[in-house]
XYZ file of C-alpha atoms in Angstrom:
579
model
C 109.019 75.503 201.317
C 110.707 78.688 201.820
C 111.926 77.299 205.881
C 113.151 74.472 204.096
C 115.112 75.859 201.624
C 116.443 78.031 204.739
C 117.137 75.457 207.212
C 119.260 73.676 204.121
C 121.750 76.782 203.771
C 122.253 77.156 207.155
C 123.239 73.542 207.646
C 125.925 73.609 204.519
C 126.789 76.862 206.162
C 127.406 75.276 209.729
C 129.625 72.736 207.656
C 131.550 75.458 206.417
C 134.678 76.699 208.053
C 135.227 80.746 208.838
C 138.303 80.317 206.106
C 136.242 78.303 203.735
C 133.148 81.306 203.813
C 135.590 83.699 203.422
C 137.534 82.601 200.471
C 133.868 81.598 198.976
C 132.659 85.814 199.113
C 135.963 86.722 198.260
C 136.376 84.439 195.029
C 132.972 84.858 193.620
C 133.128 88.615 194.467
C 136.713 88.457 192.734
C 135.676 86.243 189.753
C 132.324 88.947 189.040
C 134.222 92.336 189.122
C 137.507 90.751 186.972
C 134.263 89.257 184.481
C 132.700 92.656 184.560
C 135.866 94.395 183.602
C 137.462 92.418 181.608
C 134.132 91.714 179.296
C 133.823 95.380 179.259
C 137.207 95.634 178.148
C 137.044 93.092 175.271
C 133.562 94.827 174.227
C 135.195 98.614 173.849
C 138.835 96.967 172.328
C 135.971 95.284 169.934
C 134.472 98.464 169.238
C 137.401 100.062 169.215
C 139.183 97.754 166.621
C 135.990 97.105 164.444
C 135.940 101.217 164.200
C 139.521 101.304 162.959
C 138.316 98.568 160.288
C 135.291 100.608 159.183
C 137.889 103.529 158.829
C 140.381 101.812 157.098
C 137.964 100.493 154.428
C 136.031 103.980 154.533
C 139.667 105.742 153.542
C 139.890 103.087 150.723
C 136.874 104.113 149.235
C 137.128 107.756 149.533
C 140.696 107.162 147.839
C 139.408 105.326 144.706
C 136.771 108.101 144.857
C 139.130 110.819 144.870
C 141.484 109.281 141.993
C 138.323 109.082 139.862
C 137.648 112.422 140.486
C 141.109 113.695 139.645
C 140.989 111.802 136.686
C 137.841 113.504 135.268
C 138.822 116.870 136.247
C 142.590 116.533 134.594
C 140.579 114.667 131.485
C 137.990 117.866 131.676
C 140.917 119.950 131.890
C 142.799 119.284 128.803
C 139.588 119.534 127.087
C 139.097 122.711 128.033
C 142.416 123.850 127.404
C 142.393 122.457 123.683
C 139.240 124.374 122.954
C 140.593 127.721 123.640
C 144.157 127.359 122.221
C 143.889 130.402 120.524
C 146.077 129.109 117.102
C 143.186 126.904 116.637
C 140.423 129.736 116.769
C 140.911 130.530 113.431
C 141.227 127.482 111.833
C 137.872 125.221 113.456
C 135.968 125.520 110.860
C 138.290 126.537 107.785
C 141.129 123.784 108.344
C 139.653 120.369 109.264
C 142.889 118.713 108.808
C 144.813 120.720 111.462
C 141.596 120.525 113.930
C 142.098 116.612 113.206
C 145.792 116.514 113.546
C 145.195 118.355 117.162
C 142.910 116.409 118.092
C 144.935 113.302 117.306
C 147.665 114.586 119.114
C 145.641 115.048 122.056
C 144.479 111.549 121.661
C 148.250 109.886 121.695
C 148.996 111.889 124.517
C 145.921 110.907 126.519
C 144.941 107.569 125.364
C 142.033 107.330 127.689
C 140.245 109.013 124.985
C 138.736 106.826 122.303
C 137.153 109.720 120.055
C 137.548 113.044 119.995
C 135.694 115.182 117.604
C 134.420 118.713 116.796
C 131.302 119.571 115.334
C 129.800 122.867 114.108
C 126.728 124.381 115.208
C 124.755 122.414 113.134
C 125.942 119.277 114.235
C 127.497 118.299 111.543
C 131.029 116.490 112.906
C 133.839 118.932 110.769
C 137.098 116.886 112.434
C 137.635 113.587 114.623
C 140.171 111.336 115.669
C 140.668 108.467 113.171
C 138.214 110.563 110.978
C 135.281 108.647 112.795
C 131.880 109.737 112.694
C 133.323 112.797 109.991
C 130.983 114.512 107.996
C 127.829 113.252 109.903
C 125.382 114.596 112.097
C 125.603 114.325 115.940
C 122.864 117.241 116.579
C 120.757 114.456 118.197
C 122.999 113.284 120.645
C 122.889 114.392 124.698
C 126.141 115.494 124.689
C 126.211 117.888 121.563
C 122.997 119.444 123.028
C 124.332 120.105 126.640
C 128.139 121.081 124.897
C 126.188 123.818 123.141
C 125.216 125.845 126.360
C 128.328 124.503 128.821
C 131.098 122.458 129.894
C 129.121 119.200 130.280
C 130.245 115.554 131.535
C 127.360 112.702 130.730
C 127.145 109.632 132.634
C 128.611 105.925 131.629
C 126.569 104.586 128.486
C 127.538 102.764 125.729
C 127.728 104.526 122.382
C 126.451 101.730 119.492
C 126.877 104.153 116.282
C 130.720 104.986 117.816
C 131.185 101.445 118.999
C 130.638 99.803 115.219
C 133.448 101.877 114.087
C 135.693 100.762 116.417
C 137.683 97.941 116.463
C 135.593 94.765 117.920
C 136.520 94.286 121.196
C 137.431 90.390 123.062
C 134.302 88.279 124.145
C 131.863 90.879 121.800
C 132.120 92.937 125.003
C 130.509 96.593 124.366
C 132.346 99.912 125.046
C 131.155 101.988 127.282
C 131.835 105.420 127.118
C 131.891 109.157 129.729
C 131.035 112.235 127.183
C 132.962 115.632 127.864
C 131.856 118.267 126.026
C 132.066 122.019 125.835
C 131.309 125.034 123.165
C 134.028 126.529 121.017
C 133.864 130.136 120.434
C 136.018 132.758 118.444
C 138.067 135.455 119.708
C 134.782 137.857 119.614
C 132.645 135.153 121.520
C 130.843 133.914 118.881
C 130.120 129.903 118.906
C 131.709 127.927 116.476
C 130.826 124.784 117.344
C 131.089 121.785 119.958
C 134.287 120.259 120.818
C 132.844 116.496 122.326
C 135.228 113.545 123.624
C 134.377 109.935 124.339
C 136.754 108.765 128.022
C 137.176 104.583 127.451
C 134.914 103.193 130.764
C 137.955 101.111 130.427
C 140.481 103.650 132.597
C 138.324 103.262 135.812
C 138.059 99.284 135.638
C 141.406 99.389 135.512
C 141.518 101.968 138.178
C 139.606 99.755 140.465
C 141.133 96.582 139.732
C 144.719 98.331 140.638
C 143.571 99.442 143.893
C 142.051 96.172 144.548
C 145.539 94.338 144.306
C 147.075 96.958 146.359
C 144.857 96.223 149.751
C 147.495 94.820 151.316
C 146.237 91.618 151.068
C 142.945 92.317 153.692
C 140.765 90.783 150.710
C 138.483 94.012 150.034
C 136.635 94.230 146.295
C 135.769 97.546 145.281
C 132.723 98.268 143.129
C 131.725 101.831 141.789
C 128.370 102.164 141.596
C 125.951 105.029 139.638
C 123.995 107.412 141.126
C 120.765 105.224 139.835
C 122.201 102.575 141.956
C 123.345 100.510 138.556
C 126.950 98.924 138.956
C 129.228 100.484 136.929
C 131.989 98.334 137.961
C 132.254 95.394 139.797
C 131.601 91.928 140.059
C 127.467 92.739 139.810
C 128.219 94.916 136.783
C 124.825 96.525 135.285
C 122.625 94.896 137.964
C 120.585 97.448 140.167
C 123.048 96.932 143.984
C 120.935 99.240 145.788
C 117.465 101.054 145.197
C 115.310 103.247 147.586
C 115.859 104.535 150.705
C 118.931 102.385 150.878
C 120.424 104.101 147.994
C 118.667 107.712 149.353
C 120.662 107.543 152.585
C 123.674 106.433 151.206
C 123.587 109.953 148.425
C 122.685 112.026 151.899
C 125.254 111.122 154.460
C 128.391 111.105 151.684
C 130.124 108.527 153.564
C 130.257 105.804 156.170
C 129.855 101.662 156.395
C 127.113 99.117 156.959
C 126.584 95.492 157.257
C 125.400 93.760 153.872
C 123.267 90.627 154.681
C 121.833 90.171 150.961
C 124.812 87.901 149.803
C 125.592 84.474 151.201
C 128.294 86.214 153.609
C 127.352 88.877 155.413
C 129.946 92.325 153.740
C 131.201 94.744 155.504
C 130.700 97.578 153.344
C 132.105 101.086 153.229
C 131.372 104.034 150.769
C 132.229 107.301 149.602
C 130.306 109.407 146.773
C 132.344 111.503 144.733
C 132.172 115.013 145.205
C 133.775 116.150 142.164
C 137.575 118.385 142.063
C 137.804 121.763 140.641
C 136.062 122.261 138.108
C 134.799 119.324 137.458
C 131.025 119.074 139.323
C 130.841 114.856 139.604
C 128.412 112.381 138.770
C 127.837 111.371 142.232
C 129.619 107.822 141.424
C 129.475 105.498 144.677
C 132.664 103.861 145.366
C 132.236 100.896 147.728
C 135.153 98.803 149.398
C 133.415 95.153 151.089
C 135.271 92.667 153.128
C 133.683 89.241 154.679
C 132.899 90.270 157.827
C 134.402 87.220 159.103
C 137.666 88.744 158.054
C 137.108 91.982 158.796
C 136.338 91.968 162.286
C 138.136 88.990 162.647
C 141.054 91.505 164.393
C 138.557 92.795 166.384
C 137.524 89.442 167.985
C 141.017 88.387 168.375
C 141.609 91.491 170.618
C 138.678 90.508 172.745
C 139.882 86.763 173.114
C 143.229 88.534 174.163
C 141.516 90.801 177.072
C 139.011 88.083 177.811
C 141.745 85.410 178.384
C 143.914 88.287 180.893
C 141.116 88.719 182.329
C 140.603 84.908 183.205
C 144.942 84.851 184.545
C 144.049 87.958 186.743
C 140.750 85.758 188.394
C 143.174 82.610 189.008
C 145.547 84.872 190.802
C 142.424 86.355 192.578
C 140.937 83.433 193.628
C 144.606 82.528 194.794
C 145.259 85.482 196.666
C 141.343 85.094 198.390
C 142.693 81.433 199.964
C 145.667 82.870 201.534
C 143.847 85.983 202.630
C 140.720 84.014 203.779
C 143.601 81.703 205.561
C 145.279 84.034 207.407
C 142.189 86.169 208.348
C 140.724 82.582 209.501
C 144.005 81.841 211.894
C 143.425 83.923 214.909
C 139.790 82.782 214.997
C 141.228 79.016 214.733
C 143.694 79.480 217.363
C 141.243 80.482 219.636
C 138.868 78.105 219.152
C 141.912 75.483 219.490
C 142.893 77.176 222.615
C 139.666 77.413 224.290
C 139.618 73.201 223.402
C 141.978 72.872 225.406
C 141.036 74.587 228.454
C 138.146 72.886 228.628
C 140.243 69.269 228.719
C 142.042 70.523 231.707
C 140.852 69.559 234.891
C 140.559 73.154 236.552
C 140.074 76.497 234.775
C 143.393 78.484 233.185
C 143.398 81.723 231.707
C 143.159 82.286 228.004
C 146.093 83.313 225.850
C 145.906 86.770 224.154
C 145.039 87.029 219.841
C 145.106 89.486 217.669
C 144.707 89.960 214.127
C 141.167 91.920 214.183
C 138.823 93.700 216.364
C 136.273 91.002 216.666
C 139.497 88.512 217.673
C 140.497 90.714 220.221
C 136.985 92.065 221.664
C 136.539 87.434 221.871
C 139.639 87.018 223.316
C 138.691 89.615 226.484
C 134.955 88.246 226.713
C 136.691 84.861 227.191
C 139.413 85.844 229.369
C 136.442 87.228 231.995
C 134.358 83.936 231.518
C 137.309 82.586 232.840
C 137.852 84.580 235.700
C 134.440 84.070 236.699
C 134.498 80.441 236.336
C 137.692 80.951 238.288
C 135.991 82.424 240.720
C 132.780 79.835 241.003
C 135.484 77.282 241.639
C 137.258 78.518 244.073
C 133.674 79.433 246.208
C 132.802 75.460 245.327
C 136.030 74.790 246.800
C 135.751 76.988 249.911
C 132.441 75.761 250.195
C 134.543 72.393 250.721
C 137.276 73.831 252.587
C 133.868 75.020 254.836
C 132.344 71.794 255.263
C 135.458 70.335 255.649
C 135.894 72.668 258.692
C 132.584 72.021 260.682
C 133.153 68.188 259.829
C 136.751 68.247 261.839
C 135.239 71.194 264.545
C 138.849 72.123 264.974
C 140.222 75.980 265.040
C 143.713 75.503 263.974
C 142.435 73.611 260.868
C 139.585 76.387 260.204
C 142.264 78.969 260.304
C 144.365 76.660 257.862
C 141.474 76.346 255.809
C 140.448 80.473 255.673
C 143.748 80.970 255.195
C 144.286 78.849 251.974
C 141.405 79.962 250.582
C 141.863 83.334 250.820
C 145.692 83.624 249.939
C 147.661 82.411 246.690
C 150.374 79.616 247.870
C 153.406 81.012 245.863
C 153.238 84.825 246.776
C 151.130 84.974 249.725
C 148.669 87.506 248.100
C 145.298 87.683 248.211
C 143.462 85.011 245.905
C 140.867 85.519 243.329
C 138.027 84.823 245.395
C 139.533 86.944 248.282
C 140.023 90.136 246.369
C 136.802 89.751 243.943
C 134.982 89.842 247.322
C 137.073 92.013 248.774
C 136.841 94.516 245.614
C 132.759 94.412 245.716
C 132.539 95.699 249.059
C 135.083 98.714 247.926
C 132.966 99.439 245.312
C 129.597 99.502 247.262
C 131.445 101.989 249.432
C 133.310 104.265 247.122
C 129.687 104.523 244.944
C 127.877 105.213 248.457
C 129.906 108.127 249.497
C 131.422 109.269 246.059
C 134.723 108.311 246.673
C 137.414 107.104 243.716
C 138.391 103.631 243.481
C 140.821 102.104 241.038
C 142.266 98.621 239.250
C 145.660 98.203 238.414
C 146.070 94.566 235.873
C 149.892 93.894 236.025
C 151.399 91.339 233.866
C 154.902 90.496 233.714
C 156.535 91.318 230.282
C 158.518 88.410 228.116
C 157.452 85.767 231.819
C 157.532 82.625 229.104
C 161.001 83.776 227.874
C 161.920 83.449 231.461
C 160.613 80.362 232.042
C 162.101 78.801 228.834
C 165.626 80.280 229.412
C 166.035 79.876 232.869
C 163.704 77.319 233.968
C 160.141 77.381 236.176
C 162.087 77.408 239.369
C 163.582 81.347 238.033
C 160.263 81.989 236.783
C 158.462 80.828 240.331
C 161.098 83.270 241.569
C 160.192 86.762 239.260
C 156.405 85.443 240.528
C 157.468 86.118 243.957
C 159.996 89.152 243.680
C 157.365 91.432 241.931
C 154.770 90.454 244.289
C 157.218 91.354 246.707
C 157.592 94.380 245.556
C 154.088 95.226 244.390
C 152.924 94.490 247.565
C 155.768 97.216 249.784
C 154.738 100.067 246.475
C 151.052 99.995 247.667
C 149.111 102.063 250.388
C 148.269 99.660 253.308
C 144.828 100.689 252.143
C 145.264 99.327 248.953
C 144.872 95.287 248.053
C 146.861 92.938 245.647
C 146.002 89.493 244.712
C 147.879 86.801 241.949
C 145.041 85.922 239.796
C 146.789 82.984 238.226
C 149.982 82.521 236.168
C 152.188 86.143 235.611
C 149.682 88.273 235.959
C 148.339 90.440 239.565
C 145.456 92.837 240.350
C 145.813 95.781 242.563
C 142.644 97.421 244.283
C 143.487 101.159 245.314
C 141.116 102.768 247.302
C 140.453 106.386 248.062
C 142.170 107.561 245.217
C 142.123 109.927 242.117
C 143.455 109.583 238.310
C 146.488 111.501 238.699
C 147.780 109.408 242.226
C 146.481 106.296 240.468
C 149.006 107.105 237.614
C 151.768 108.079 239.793
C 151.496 104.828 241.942
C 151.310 102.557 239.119
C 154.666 104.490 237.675
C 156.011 103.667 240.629
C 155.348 100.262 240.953
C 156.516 100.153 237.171
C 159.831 100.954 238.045
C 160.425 99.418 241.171
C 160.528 96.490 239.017
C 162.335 97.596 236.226
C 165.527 98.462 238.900
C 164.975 95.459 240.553
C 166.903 92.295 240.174
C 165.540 88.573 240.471
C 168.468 86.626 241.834
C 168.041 82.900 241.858
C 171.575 80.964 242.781
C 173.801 82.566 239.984
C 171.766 83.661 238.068
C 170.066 87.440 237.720
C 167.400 88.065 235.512
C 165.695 91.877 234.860
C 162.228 91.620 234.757
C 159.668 94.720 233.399
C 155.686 94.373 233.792
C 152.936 96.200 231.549
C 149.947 97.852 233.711
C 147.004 98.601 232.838
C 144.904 101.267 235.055
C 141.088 101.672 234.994
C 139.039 104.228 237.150
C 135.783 103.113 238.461
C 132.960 105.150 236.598
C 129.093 105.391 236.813
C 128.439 102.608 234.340
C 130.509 100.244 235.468
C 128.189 97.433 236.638
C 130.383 95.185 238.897
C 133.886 95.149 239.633
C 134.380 92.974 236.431
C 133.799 95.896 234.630
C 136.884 97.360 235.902
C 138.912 94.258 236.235
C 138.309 93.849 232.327
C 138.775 97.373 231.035
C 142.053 97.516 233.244
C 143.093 94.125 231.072
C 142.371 95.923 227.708
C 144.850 98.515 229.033
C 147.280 96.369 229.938
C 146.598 94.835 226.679
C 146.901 98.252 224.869
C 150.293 98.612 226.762
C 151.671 95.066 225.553
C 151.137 95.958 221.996
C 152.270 99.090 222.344
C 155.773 98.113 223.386
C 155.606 96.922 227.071
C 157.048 98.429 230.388
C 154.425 100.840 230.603
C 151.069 101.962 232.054
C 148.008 102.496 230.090
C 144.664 104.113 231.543
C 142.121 102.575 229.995
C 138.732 104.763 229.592
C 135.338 103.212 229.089
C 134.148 102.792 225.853
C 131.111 104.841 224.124
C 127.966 103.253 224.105
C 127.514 101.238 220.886
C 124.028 101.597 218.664
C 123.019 98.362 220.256
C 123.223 99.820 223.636
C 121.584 102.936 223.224
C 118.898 100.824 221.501
């Protein structure tokens, strides 16, 4: 099952171009990092935005919180401040009418409060607003008992004795009512009574429903909720909202926001528990702001649609920018393949033209440019294997020294041939390793030669061929060898030599040519050559070796601006080798 599967991939894979596997990696490895980022970016500008909600709506409710708290502590204030006015010290408890008119001035000033009244130590109410409640006992009520010993606030409640005496409200709704309360004492300290005020509940619905249209139209309802987890108000008014550890938590941390799943919508809810101002302790009320959470992170998930749809433009570009990389990266390896197509159509072997664009294009290009030469060479052996029988069919010695002679000299220049000088070079080399002596390759190529040809024509470029073998051939030793080994490009063989001389002579050969002039008719033409040099060393294995590392010279000296010599040293041993 497993070879199956195998054998399938690797025949879609053999039906896949270089360019096509290329652009493949390169998109999906393009398409997973722009997916990673940019779905990390739309999950922190999520986080990000939905924090910036939370806050918002957190700051609303500690707001409302703080403007109920100000409002108790001014209320608590004036209170205070009306019990020891020191004009009314003397008159608490002797001058009812005055204590009233006070208090009813207190009253018009402040209309929050719906009664205001002081009673003596007794409990017995002495003077109220409106006269309300005057002449009878409030010793049973909380907030007569707790004004005795303190400044006191009590809770919302509804008061039913004060409520009947006031005037009936819309819809038989009931008042609901905050006590303040505090003792009154004389200028020696002594108590004289309680001085007790009823705050209208009213004040903080309004409070509330102010703020509410004031959000700035994000849709938010505010609630304020007791510290028994009863809402005070809001649209669940005197229905238990929270109870246990919900409510527990929400007392200890102060502040902060949560996710309400109990409705039909799920609310995002924050809150802020009143910590009281000044004097004025609090009554840890709960003021909560909720938004839909559809709404209120709605911002948040528009952000990450934003990011998430970049992200998607940046992968199209991507997976643009793969094709034409894969394409170009693809060329070289085309181009060879292309030219190595063609060579084989051709009746005879031809030598390989260079590419570049990587390391593996190059390091091909070489192994096929020595195939060639040895093919090269296998054909020309087949052919003086001909040439040979050729010779003992006709038994004639003019024709066998014809026949030697063509096969061991090129026709144009008159140099040695491939065959001659590979043969030739072998026996050097068995020599020079026998008795340590240094032997050298010299791979000349003629520098712009197609330029010539397509200028001037082939019979100016059959010319150049001829004038730099000319003149390679009267720079060398008479120990030395050169051979044409097809096209513009010559091998020299020098023997008995050392790096140093070996440089020198191939400088000199250099510019011989450079000076020269190839005269053809009318027409001149400078020619330059690129050489590459290559010193025969202990792990060279044939002459190939040398033949080929003198070519990557002369191919380091092409790209590296031409009309100049490059010694080419062998390369380290790669992992594979050593293995």
């Amino acid at each position: 099952m497993f070879q199956t599967l195998t054998d399938r991939i690797r025949a879609f894979e053999n039906r896949l171009t270089v360019r096509m596997q290329i652009a493949a990696a390169t998109v999906a490895i393009s398409l997973m990092l722009v997916a990673a980022l940019a779905a990390s970016a739309a999950f922190v500008s999520y986080q990000n935005t939905a924090r910036l909600l939370n806050g918002n709506l957190t700051n609303l409710a500690a707001n409302a919180s703080g403007r109920l708290d100000r409002f108790m502590a001014v209320r608590q204030q004036e209170l205070s401040l009306l019990a020891q006015l020191r004009p009314l010290q003397k008159v608490w408890r002797s001058e009812p009418g005055e204590v009233r008119h006070a208090l009813e001035q207190l009253q018009r000033t402040f209309s929050e409060f719906a009664w205001i009244g002081f009673a003596d130590v007794d409990g017995k109410v002495i003077a109220s607003t409106g006269g309300l409640l005057q002449g009878q006992s409030v010793a049973a009520r909380p907030w007569f008992k707790n004004g005795l010993q303190r400044m006191a606030v009590g809770d919302v409640h509804e008061a039913v004795l004060l409520a009947s005496l006031l005037t009936q409200r819309a819809k038989d709704e009931p008042y609901r009512f905050v006590d303040l309360s505090m003792p009154v004492l004389d200028a020696d300290g002594k108590l004289l009574g309680v001085l007790g005020g009823h705050l209208n509940w009213d004040w903080a619905s309004a409070l509330i429903k102010e703020i509410d249209d004031n959000d700035g139209g994000i849709g938010t309802s505010l609630a304020i909720i007791g510290k028994d987890g009863t809402v005070l108000v809001g649209a669940q008014r005197d229905t238990v909202r929270y109870g246990g550890e919900q409510l527990a938590r929400i007392l200890k941390n102060r502040d902060g926001s949560f996710i309400e799943t109990s409705g039909d919508e799920p609310m995002l809810t924050a809150f802020h528990v009143g910590t009281g101002h000044r004097e004025y302790q609090g009554l840890n009320w709960i003021v909560t702001a909720s938004q839909p959470a559809s709404v209120a992170l709605a911002a948040a998930m528009r952000s990450a649609k934003i990011i998430l749809g970049i992200g998607a433009a940046v992968a199209l570009i991507g997976v643009a920018l793969a094709l034409l990389i894969a394409r170009r990266i693809a060329a070289p390896i085309r181009a060879v393949t292309d030219e190595a197509d063609r060579i084989g159509r051709l009746s005879g072997p031809t030598m390989l033209a260079r590419q570049g664009g990587s390391a593996e294009v190059v390091q091909l290009t070489r192994a096929l440019r020595s195939l060639l030469r040895r093919i090269g060479l296998a054909e020309e052996r087949t052919k003086e294997a001909e040439l040979r029988a050729t010779e003992n069919a006709l038994q004639f010695q003019d024709d066998l020294t014809r026949l030697q002679r063509l096969a061991d000299q090129d026709f144009l220049t008159g140099l040695m041939n491939r065959r001659a000088f590979v043969a030739a070079a072998e026996d050097a080399m068995q020599y020079c390793r026998r008795y340590k002596r240094g032997l050298g390759t010299l791979m000349i190529d003629i520098d712009h030669f197609k330029k010539i040809n397509d200028t001037h024509g082939h019979a100016v470029g059959d010319q150049a061929i001829k004038e730099v073998a000319t003149i390679i051939n009267s720079s060398i030793r008479t120990t030395d060898k050169a051979a044409r080994f097809g096209g513009e490009e010559f091998v020299v063989l020098l023997r008995e030599i050392d790096q140093p001389t070996a440089l020198l002579l191939a400088d000199r050969i250099r510019r011989n040519i450079e000076v020269a002039t190839i005269e053809n008719g009318s027409t001149c033409v400078p020619a330059t050559v690129s050489i590459g040099l290559s010193l025969l060393e202990d792990g060279d294995r044939d002459i190939q070796d040398m033949i080929e590392r003198a070519d990557q010279g002369l191919y380091a000296a092409k790209t590296s601006g031409r009309n100049r010599v490059v010694l080419m040293a062998p390369s380290p041993p790669s992992l594979a080798d050593a293995a």
